[in-house]
Short mmCIF file of C-alpha atoms in Angstrom, two decimals:
data_model
loop_
_atom_site.label_atom_id
_atom_site.label_comp_id
_atom_site.label_asym_id
_atom_site.label_seq_id
_atom_site.Cartn_x
_atom_site.Cartn_y
_atom_site.Cartn_z
CA MET A 1 176.22 55.67 128.69
CA GLN A 2 173.08 57.57 129.11
CA SER A 3 173.12 58.80 125.50
CA GLU A 4 173.80 55.38 124.25
CA LEU A 5 170.79 54.11 126.08
CA SER A 6 168.50 56.86 124.75
CA THR A 7 169.44 56.06 121.21
CA SER A 8 169.07 52.42 121.31
CA PRO A 9 166.48 50.79 119.30
CA ASP A 10 164.74 49.32 122.32
CA PHE A 11 164.50 52.69 124.11
CA SER A 12 162.92 54.30 120.98
CA ALA A 13 160.42 51.72 120.48
CA ARG A 14 159.16 51.79 124.03
CA PHE A 15 159.18 55.68 124.03
CA SER A 16 157.10 55.71 120.85
CA LEU A 17 154.80 53.03 122.18
CA GLN A 18 154.25 55.05 125.37
CA TRP A 19 153.41 58.14 123.35
CA ARG A 20 151.11 56.32 120.97
CA GLN A 21 149.31 55.11 124.13
CA ARG A 22 149.09 58.51 125.84
CA LEU A 23 147.47 59.94 122.48
CA GLN A 24 145.14 56.95 122.40
CA ASN A 25 143.87 57.51 125.97
CA ALA A 26 143.54 61.42 125.29
CA ARG A 27 141.56 60.63 122.13
CA GLU A 28 139.11 58.51 123.97
CA THR A 29 138.91 60.88 126.73
CA ILE A 30 138.00 63.78 124.32
CA GLU A 31 135.42 61.26 122.64
CA ASN A 32 133.89 60.34 125.83
CA HIS A 33 133.47 63.86 127.02
CA SER A 34 132.82 65.62 123.59
CA ALA A 35 129.02 65.80 124.26
CA SER A 36 129.55 67.85 127.38
CA LEU A 37 132.16 70.14 125.86
CA THR A 38 130.95 73.55 124.39
CA VAL A 39 133.12 75.83 122.35
CA GLU A 40 132.03 79.49 123.63
CA GLY A 41 132.23 82.62 121.66
CA ARG A 42 131.93 86.24 122.37
CA LEU A 43 129.78 89.22 121.34
CA THR A 44 131.58 91.81 119.14
CA ARG A 45 128.70 93.87 117.78
CA MET A 46 125.25 94.89 118.31
CA VAL A 47 123.12 96.94 115.73
CA GLY A 48 119.38 97.49 116.43
CA MET A 49 118.14 93.92 117.26
CA THR A 50 120.93 92.11 115.51
CA LEU A 51 123.87 90.53 117.46
CA GLU A 52 127.18 89.51 115.91
CA ALA A 53 129.35 86.81 117.38
CA VAL A 54 132.49 85.04 116.84
CA GLY A 55 134.45 82.15 118.07
CA CYS A 56 131.67 79.55 117.77
CA GLN A 57 129.48 77.68 115.51
CA SER A 58 125.83 76.78 115.35
CA ALA A 59 123.36 76.08 112.56
CA ILE A 60 120.64 78.37 111.14
CA GLY A 61 117.84 78.18 113.60
CA GLY A 62 119.96 76.98 116.52
CA ARG A 63 119.71 78.29 119.96
CA CYS A 64 122.60 80.44 121.72
CA LEU A 65 122.57 81.88 125.10
CA VAL A 66 124.21 85.31 125.65
CA GLU A 67 125.50 86.07 129.22
CA GLY A 68 124.37 89.54 130.39
CA VAL A 69 124.59 91.30 133.71
CA ASP A 70 124.50 89.46 136.78
CA LYS A 71 125.17 86.23 134.76
CA GLN A 72 121.66 86.39 133.29
CA LEU A 73 121.25 84.42 130.24
CA ILE A 74 119.56 85.94 127.07
CA GLU A 75 118.21 83.32 124.66
CA THR A 76 118.90 84.04 120.91
CA GLU A 77 118.40 82.35 117.69
CA VAL A 78 120.80 82.13 114.87
CA VAL A 79 119.34 83.86 111.85
CA GLY A 80 122.48 84.11 109.42
CA PHE A 81 126.32 83.83 109.29
CA SER A 82 128.94 85.68 107.33
CA GLY A 83 132.46 84.18 107.43
CA ASP A 84 133.39 83.38 110.96
CA LYS A 85 130.64 85.55 112.23
CA LEU A 86 127.20 84.39 113.62
CA PHE A 87 124.14 86.87 113.26
CA LEU A 88 121.76 86.33 116.45
CA MET A 89 118.42 87.74 117.19
CA PRO A 90 117.03 87.59 120.59
CA THR A 91 113.70 86.20 121.44
CA ALA A 92 113.04 88.77 124.24
CA GLY A 93 114.38 92.01 125.35
CA LEU A 94 118.15 92.96 125.09
CA ASN A 95 118.67 94.74 128.41
CA GLY A 96 121.79 93.65 130.26
CA ILE A 97 123.75 92.59 127.24
CA LEU A 98 127.38 93.84 127.63
CA PRO A 99 130.40 94.11 124.88
CA ASN A 100 132.53 90.93 124.55
CA ALA A 101 129.63 88.89 126.25
CA ARG A 102 130.00 85.14 126.36
CA VAL A 103 127.99 83.45 123.79
CA ILE A 104 127.21 79.71 124.46
CA PRO A 105 125.69 77.39 121.69
CA THR A 106 123.16 74.88 122.91
CA SER A 107 122.56 71.60 121.05
CA SER A 108 118.81 71.84 121.56
CA SER A 109 116.33 73.09 119.21
CA TYR A 110 113.21 74.71 119.24
CA GLN A 111 110.35 72.39 120.00
CA VAL A 112 106.57 72.89 120.00
CA PRO A 113 104.31 71.36 122.75
CA VAL A 114 101.33 69.43 121.03
CA GLY A 115 98.62 67.12 122.34
CA ASN A 116 95.06 67.19 123.64
CA MET A 117 95.88 68.93 126.79
CA LEU A 118 96.32 72.15 124.79
CA LEU A 119 92.62 72.27 124.07
CA GLY A 120 91.17 75.44 126.03
CA ARG A 121 94.63 76.95 126.74
CA VAL A 122 96.43 80.10 125.50
CA ILE A 123 100.16 79.81 124.94
CA ASP A 124 102.70 82.10 123.60
CA GLY A 125 105.30 81.79 120.51
CA SER A 126 107.58 79.50 122.89
CA GLY A 127 104.76 77.11 123.94
CA LYS A 128 104.58 78.52 127.44
CA PRO A 129 101.04 79.11 129.01
CA LEU A 130 99.75 82.60 129.14
CA ASP A 131 96.27 81.96 130.80
CA GLY A 132 97.48 81.28 134.39
CA LYS A 133 95.83 77.79 134.50
CA GLY A 134 99.13 76.02 135.48
CA PRO A 135 101.83 74.24 133.38
CA LEU A 136 101.14 72.03 130.51
CA ASN A 137 100.85 68.27 131.46
CA ASN A 138 100.92 64.99 129.33
CA ILE A 139 102.11 66.51 126.23
CA HIS A 140 104.69 65.61 123.58
CA THR A 141 106.76 67.87 121.25
CA ALA A 142 107.11 68.43 117.70
CA PRO A 143 109.53 70.55 115.62
CA LEU A 144 108.68 74.05 114.58
CA THR A 145 108.93 73.17 110.94
CA ALA A 146 107.73 70.01 109.22
CA GLU A 147 108.88 67.90 106.24
CA THR A 148 107.16 68.84 102.89
CA MET A 149 104.09 66.55 102.12
CA ASN A 150 104.12 64.88 98.86
CA PRO A 151 101.34 66.65 96.89
CA LEU A 152 100.24 63.44 95.32
CA SER A 153 99.58 61.80 98.70
CA ARG A 154 96.93 64.51 99.77
CA GLU A 155 93.50 63.79 99.69
CA PRO A 156 91.61 65.87 97.09
CA ILE A 157 89.16 68.74 98.26
CA ASN A 158 85.54 67.07 97.77
CA THR A 159 83.65 67.96 100.93
CA ALA A 160 82.09 71.32 101.76
CA MET A 161 82.79 72.72 105.09
CA ASP A 162 79.96 74.78 106.95
CA VAL A 163 81.44 77.81 108.66
CA GLY A 164 78.35 79.21 109.86
CA VAL A 165 78.19 82.42 107.73
CA ARG A 166 75.36 82.46 105.12
CA ALA A 167 77.32 84.54 102.51
CA ILE A 168 80.56 82.30 102.74
CA ASN A 169 78.49 79.06 102.75
CA ALA A 170 76.29 79.75 99.65
CA LEU A 171 78.33 82.04 97.41
CA LEU A 172 82.12 81.29 98.49
CA THR A 173 81.47 77.76 99.59
CA VAL A 174 84.58 76.51 101.39
CA GLY A 175 86.04 72.97 101.03
CA ARG A 176 87.43 70.92 103.66
CA GLY A 177 91.13 71.35 103.47
CA GLN A 178 90.99 74.53 101.62
CA ARG A 179 93.34 77.54 102.40
CA MET A 180 91.59 80.93 102.24
CA GLY A 181 92.71 84.30 102.61
CA LEU A 182 90.70 87.01 104.33
CA PHE A 183 91.78 90.21 102.92
CA ALA A 184 91.01 93.74 104.76
CA GLY A 185 92.05 96.97 106.13
CA SER A 186 91.90 97.85 109.61
CA GLY A 187 88.73 98.33 111.41
CA VAL A 188 86.54 96.62 108.81
CA GLY A 189 85.27 93.67 111.06
CA LYS A 190 87.93 90.84 110.17
CA SER A 191 88.37 89.87 113.93
CA VAL A 192 84.39 89.65 114.30
CA LEU A 193 84.30 87.47 111.14
CA LEU A 194 86.92 85.08 112.35
CA GLY A 195 85.25 84.94 115.73
CA MET A 196 81.97 83.98 113.89
CA MET A 197 83.67 81.15 112.00
CA THR A 198 85.43 79.99 115.22
CA LYS A 199 81.94 79.71 117.16
CA PHE A 200 80.10 78.31 114.27
CA THR A 201 82.33 76.17 112.13
CA ASN A 202 81.74 72.42 112.08
CA ALA A 203 85.34 71.35 113.05
CA ASP A 204 86.89 69.10 115.56
CA VAL A 205 89.52 71.47 116.75
CA ILE A 206 90.20 75.17 116.19
CA VAL A 207 93.63 76.61 116.29
CA VAL A 208 93.75 80.25 116.50
CA GLY A 209 97.21 82.30 115.86
CA LEU A 210 97.07 85.93 117.02
CA ILE A 211 100.20 87.00 115.34
CA GLY A 212 101.65 90.55 115.81
CA GLU A 213 98.36 92.14 116.67
CA ARG A 214 97.43 94.56 119.38
CA GLY A 215 97.85 93.07 122.81
CA ARG A 216 94.69 94.44 124.00
CA GLU A 217 92.64 92.55 121.25
CA VAL A 218 93.98 88.95 122.75
CA LYS A 219 91.99 88.93 125.74
CA GLU A 220 88.83 90.62 124.02
CA PHE A 221 88.95 87.87 121.31
CA ILE A 222 89.16 85.09 123.64
CA GLU A 223 86.49 86.32 126.22
CA ASN A 224 84.09 88.51 123.98
CA ILE A 225 84.27 86.70 120.47
CA LEU A 226 85.37 83.21 121.27
CA GLY A 227 83.44 82.66 124.52
CA PRO A 228 83.57 79.73 126.74
CA GLU A 229 81.91 77.41 124.30
CA GLY A 230 84.50 78.29 121.47
CA MET A 231 87.38 78.15 123.59
CA ALA A 232 86.62 74.54 124.76
CA ARG A 233 87.49 73.24 121.57
CA SER A 234 90.20 75.68 120.76
CA VAL A 235 94.13 76.40 121.12
CA VAL A 236 94.95 80.01 121.07
CA VAL A 237 98.67 80.85 120.26
CA ALA A 238 99.13 84.65 121.10
CA VAL A 239 102.29 86.71 120.14
CA PRO A 240 101.48 90.25 120.32
CA ALA A 241 103.17 93.05 118.39
CA ASP A 242 105.63 94.06 121.05
CA GLN A 243 107.05 90.79 120.76
CA SER A 244 110.54 90.14 119.02
CA PRO A 245 110.36 89.38 115.23
CA VAL A 246 111.76 85.92 116.01
CA MET A 247 108.63 85.22 118.35
CA ARG A 248 106.09 86.43 115.80
CA LEU A 249 107.70 84.10 113.20
CA HIS A 250 107.64 81.22 115.89
CA GLY A 251 104.00 82.00 116.93
CA ALA A 252 102.85 81.25 113.17
CA GLN A 253 104.96 78.05 113.06
CA VAL A 254 103.85 77.04 116.43
CA ALA A 255 100.11 77.44 115.75
CA THR A 256 100.77 75.40 112.25
CA SER A 257 102.59 72.54 114.25
CA ILE A 258 99.64 72.28 116.63
CA ALA A 259 97.40 71.88 113.75
CA GLU A 260 99.34 69.56 112.02
CA ASP A 261 99.45 67.36 115.25
CA PHE A 262 95.58 67.27 115.46
CA ARG A 263 95.46 66.40 111.58
CA ASP A 264 97.57 63.45 112.05
CA GLN A 265 95.28 62.11 114.82
CA GLY A 266 92.60 62.12 111.99
CA LYS A 267 90.90 65.18 113.18
CA HIS A 268 89.31 68.00 111.17
CA VAL A 269 91.01 71.23 112.14
CA LEU A 270 90.11 74.78 111.55
CA LEU A 271 93.29 76.96 111.76
CA LEU A 272 92.61 80.87 111.92
CA MET A 273 95.58 83.16 111.51
CA ASP A 274 95.52 86.73 112.16
CA SER A 275 97.49 87.88 110.40
CA LEU A 276 99.91 86.57 107.50
CA THR A 277 101.01 90.16 107.01
CA ARG A 278 102.54 90.44 110.39
CA PHE A 279 104.31 87.11 109.82
CA ALA A 280 105.70 88.63 106.59
CA GLN A 281 106.62 91.90 108.39
CA ALA A 282 108.59 89.94 110.96
CA GLN A 283 110.52 88.17 108.37
CA ARG A 284 111.29 91.52 106.77
CA GLU A 285 112.80 92.76 109.95
CA ILE A 286 115.05 89.96 110.50
CA ALA A 287 116.21 89.88 106.61
CA LEU A 288 116.75 93.62 106.46
CA ALA A 289 118.65 93.45 109.78
CA ILE A 290 121.32 90.89 108.64
CA GLY A 291 121.81 92.80 105.35
CA GLU A 292 119.33 91.09 102.83
CA PRO A 293 118.58 93.65 100.09
CA PRO A 294 114.90 94.53 99.64
CA ALA A 295 113.25 93.82 96.54
CA THR A 296 109.56 94.93 96.37
CA LYS A 297 108.25 97.80 98.52
CA GLY A 298 110.95 97.10 101.19
CA TYR A 299 110.27 93.31 101.27
CA PRO A 300 113.37 90.93 100.63
CA PRO A 301 112.90 87.84 98.58
CA SER A 302 113.01 85.56 101.58
CA VAL A 303 109.70 86.96 102.60
CA PHE A 304 108.24 85.49 99.49
CA ALA A 305 109.86 82.21 100.15
CA ARG A 306 108.63 81.90 103.65
CA LEU A 307 104.96 82.56 102.83
CA PRO A 308 104.37 79.39 100.70
CA ALA A 309 106.58 77.24 103.12
CA LEU A 310 104.01 78.22 105.89
CA VAL A 311 100.79 78.00 103.76
CA GLU A 312 101.52 74.72 102.15
CA ARG A 313 101.83 73.04 105.71
CA ALA A 314 98.00 73.30 105.79
CA GLY A 315 95.38 71.30 103.68
CA ASN A 316 94.33 67.85 103.55
CA GLY A 317 96.41 65.01 104.99
CA GLU A 318 96.64 61.48 103.43
CA GLU A 319 93.80 59.60 101.98
CA GLY A 320 91.39 58.94 104.84
CA GLY A 321 93.17 60.93 107.26
CA GLY A 322 92.49 64.41 108.83
CA SER A 323 92.54 68.00 107.51
CA ILE A 324 93.28 71.47 107.95
CA THR A 325 91.04 74.18 106.71
CA ALA A 326 92.95 77.38 107.05
CA PHE A 327 91.84 81.18 107.02
CA TYR A 328 94.69 83.72 106.82
CA THR A 329 94.04 87.24 107.25
CA VAL A 330 95.94 89.66 105.00
CA LEU A 331 96.12 93.31 106.23
CA THR A 332 95.97 95.48 103.04
CA GLU A 333 97.62 98.77 103.90
CA GLY A 334 95.34 101.74 102.89
CA ASP A 335 92.84 99.11 101.45
CA ASP A 336 95.46 98.60 98.70
CA GLN A 337 94.63 95.15 97.33
CA GLN A 338 97.80 95.35 95.13
CA ASP A 339 100.02 95.24 98.15
CA PRO A 340 102.95 92.92 97.59
CA ILE A 341 102.02 90.59 100.43
CA ALA A 342 98.35 90.62 99.44
CA ASP A 343 99.28 90.12 95.76
CA ALA A 344 101.53 86.85 96.75
CA ALA A 345 99.06 85.59 99.21
CA ARG A 346 96.17 85.44 96.40
CA ALA A 347 98.87 83.44 94.11
CA ILE A 348 99.32 80.77 96.99
CA LEU A 349 95.90 80.58 98.50
CA ASP A 350 92.79 78.58 97.27
CA GLY A 351 90.71 81.74 97.31
CA HIS A 352 90.09 84.86 99.04
CA ILE A 353 87.32 86.92 100.69
CA VAL A 354 87.50 90.57 100.48
CA LEU A 355 86.06 92.84 103.22
CA SER A 356 84.82 96.29 102.00
CA ARG A 357 85.39 99.54 103.82
CA THR A 358 82.25 100.87 102.27
CA LEU A 359 80.00 98.19 103.46
CA ALA A 360 81.37 98.48 107.09
CA GLU A 361 80.89 102.20 106.89
CA MET A 362 77.34 101.55 106.04
CA GLY A 363 76.97 99.35 109.21
CA HIS A 364 76.59 96.22 106.80
CA TYR A 365 78.47 93.03 108.64
CA PRO A 366 79.86 90.97 107.60
CA ALA A 367 81.10 93.44 105.20
CA ILE A 368 82.09 90.85 102.37
CA ASP A 369 82.77 92.29 98.85
CA ILE A 370 81.08 89.52 96.97
CA GLU A 371 82.21 90.77 93.56
CA ALA A 372 86.07 90.77 94.45
CA SER A 373 85.85 87.58 96.35
CA ILE A 374 86.16 83.87 95.06
CA SER A 375 86.74 80.40 96.15
CA ARG A 376 88.54 78.34 93.90
CA VAL A 377 87.29 74.93 94.79
CA MET A 378 83.64 75.84 94.75
CA SER A 379 83.04 74.29 91.30
CA GLU A 380 84.49 70.94 92.81
CA ILE A 381 82.33 70.70 95.88
CA ALA A 382 78.82 72.32 94.83
CA ASP A 383 76.16 71.04 92.54
CA GLU A 384 75.21 72.45 89.32
CA GLU A 385 72.01 74.12 90.80
CA HIS A 386 73.90 75.78 93.44
CA LEU A 387 76.52 77.00 91.20
CA GLU A 388 73.76 78.52 88.86
CA GLN A 389 72.15 80.41 91.72
CA ALA A 390 75.38 81.50 93.05
CA ARG A 391 76.54 82.82 89.60
CA ARG A 392 73.18 84.61 88.92
CA PHE A 393 73.26 86.22 92.44
CA LYS A 394 76.68 87.73 91.80
CA GLN A 395 75.59 88.67 88.43
CA ILE A 396 72.44 90.66 89.55
CA PHE A 397 74.46 92.22 92.44
CA SER A 398 77.31 93.30 90.09
CA ILE A 399 74.71 94.89 87.82
CA TYR A 400 73.38 96.97 90.48
CA GLN A 401 76.78 98.15 91.92
CA GLN A 402 77.89 99.12 88.07
CA ASN A 403 74.83 101.50 87.92
CA ARG A 404 74.51 102.50 91.39
CA ASP A 405 75.62 106.03 90.81
CA LEU A 406 73.03 106.46 88.14
CA ILE A 407 70.28 104.95 90.08
CA ASN A 408 71.21 107.02 93.17
CA VAL A 409 71.13 110.41 91.32
CA GLY A 410 67.79 109.71 89.51
CA ALA A 411 69.36 109.44 86.02
CA TYR A 412 68.32 106.12 85.26
CA THR A 413 64.41 105.75 83.86
CA TYR A 414 62.83 102.41 85.21
CA GLY A 415 61.95 100.35 82.22
CA THR A 416 65.01 101.19 79.97
CA ASP A 417 67.04 97.92 80.71
CA ARG A 418 65.27 94.88 82.13
CA ASN A 419 68.46 93.55 83.79
CA ILE A 420 68.88 96.76 85.71
CA ASP A 421 65.10 96.93 86.72
CA GLU A 422 65.61 93.34 88.10
CA ALA A 423 68.46 94.34 89.93
CA ILE A 424 66.73 97.42 91.56
CA GLU A 425 63.96 95.26 92.56
CA MET A 426 66.17 92.29 94.06
CA GLN A 427 68.81 94.66 95.72
CA PRO A 428 67.12 94.84 99.18
CA SER A 429 66.70 90.88 99.14
CA LEU A 430 70.31 90.57 98.26
CA MET A 431 71.40 93.01 100.85
CA ASP A 432 69.39 91.22 103.52
CA PHE A 433 70.85 87.80 102.36
CA LEU A 434 74.49 89.13 102.92
CA HIS A 435 73.78 90.44 106.26
CA GLN A 436 73.99 88.27 109.37
CA GLY A 437 74.30 89.08 112.98
CA MET A 438 77.63 88.27 114.87
CA ASN A 439 75.76 85.63 117.31
CA THR A 440 73.67 84.20 114.65
CA ALA A 441 74.68 81.06 112.99
CA VAL A 442 73.26 79.93 109.61
CA ASN A 443 74.36 76.39 108.61
CA LEU A 444 75.23 75.08 105.16
CA GLU A 445 71.75 73.70 104.54
CA GLY A 446 69.97 76.88 105.70
CA SER A 447 72.33 78.96 103.78
CA LEU A 448 71.50 77.33 100.40
CA HIS A 449 67.80 77.26 101.28
CA ASP A 450 67.83 81.09 101.70
CA LEU A 451 69.80 81.45 98.38
CA GLU A 452 67.07 79.50 96.71
CA VAL A 453 64.30 81.53 98.07
CA VAL A 454 66.06 84.72 97.21
CA MET A 455 66.88 83.78 93.52
CA THR A 456 63.28 81.93 92.87
CA GLN A 457 61.21 84.75 94.09
CA PRO A 458 59.25 86.59 91.53
CA THR A 459 60.17 90.03 90.40
CA ALA A 460 57.78 92.65 88.70
CA GLN A 461 59.62 91.97 85.40
CA GLN A 462 59.05 88.36 85.69
CA GLN A 463 55.20 88.85 86.68
CA ILE A 464 54.86 90.97 83.61
CA VAL A 465 56.40 88.47 81.32
CA ASN A 466 54.38 85.63 82.84
CA THR A 467 50.94 87.60 82.59
CA GLN A 468 51.33 88.38 78.88
CA PRO A 469 49.05 86.05 76.76
CA ALA A 470 50.75 83.34 74.74
CA VAL A 471 50.54 84.17 70.92
CA THR A 472 50.91 81.61 68.27
CA PRO A 473 52.92 82.45 65.15
CA GLY A 474 49.98 82.31 62.92
CA ALA A 475 47.81 84.66 65.33
CA ALA A 476 50.82 86.99 65.44
CA SER A 477 50.95 87.38 61.52
CA ALA A 478 47.07 87.97 61.58
CA ASN A 479 47.36 90.72 63.84
CA ALA A 480 50.02 92.39 62.17
CA TYR A 481 48.07 92.07 58.73
CA LYS A 482 45.22 93.77 60.40
CA GLN A 483 47.24 96.61 61.49
#
């Protein structure tokens, strides 16, 4: 009797309907709670700073938490994957991580605090305050990376920017929205030059990124170089060399995102990043750790893709909007100007300023090598008279440098070459023009006036030419006939 009932059409229909209803209810329950469900993984391998996890999924750049000793959660970032493995890199230390530790993906992404309340503050690569002035209030957030701007929508560079340094204003004039490189070895005064531009530049907001440098220099830069006046309109992002490579990458991106927010408000921003080389080295550490092959002097290809992606975010905004004028320091190892990072930076920047160790050892500051430096937009923002005086200045300076050894050993006889004679006479004035105290500001108008004074002062050669009596062609022929 029971078997006949279970095989009846009515019973089968009711049984099927009940299961369909149960499955529908289960599906709705899963959908309603799917946001709170997390598929966790486990840690299977750790090599150097790289962690390998299986059993979970997360996008590149996503945040994962690794459970360590005493249930402490260590924050990591997804930097790569291979098959079902995720490659993670910690944002802090690795102490306390255990084998087979829980790996918990999070749905949140890294965000950057932005807003006017950041002025006068010092933050780290994660946006947390370092200055002990309390939490950040009344701020909003922005992503670490921004959408690529249409190059045709950018406003052209057509306005000169006053940086307060005479040699740069007059001979390497910087345009508003230009991206310049500051190429130097260690100990030649690049931090001092950055500090001068921070204090003297005519900009609404200044964003300073101290990436991968010595921790001791952070406080010294803020207190001794920036000072209270410079700090009042500045935001400092400090990620010293002892931080993880992920945080060093984040520090450069955080500084750029903050500058972009002020630019979107219509302000003119000066972005100073020290240094672009440390940013590249951080990417190299990450890429090599996850198995990317090196290409040039140990730098993988991803490094040379990251550099333009960061630099291109600076520059002018849309027509009538704000701007980001950026200076990136590039550390040339052993003063090698053909270093791969230096070579790549020169190709993507709008000009470069080279600091000379020879000048620095002579006590000449700022130690700018005028011959090796160039501003690619100067011809668009300077008038013809200014360009001619700057060109003449560099020409005379270069003539002296080319013959300096002959002059110093006394092998050159005065009067042999008029151009060399002029360069010898003008050399003291040229060097005085290039020299400037770190606490002395020279605005753009004053720089152009000083350049005009130097280039129009009469030399002995010019005085000889000017005092010679004018001779008419006929008189010259008569004199020649008499002789």
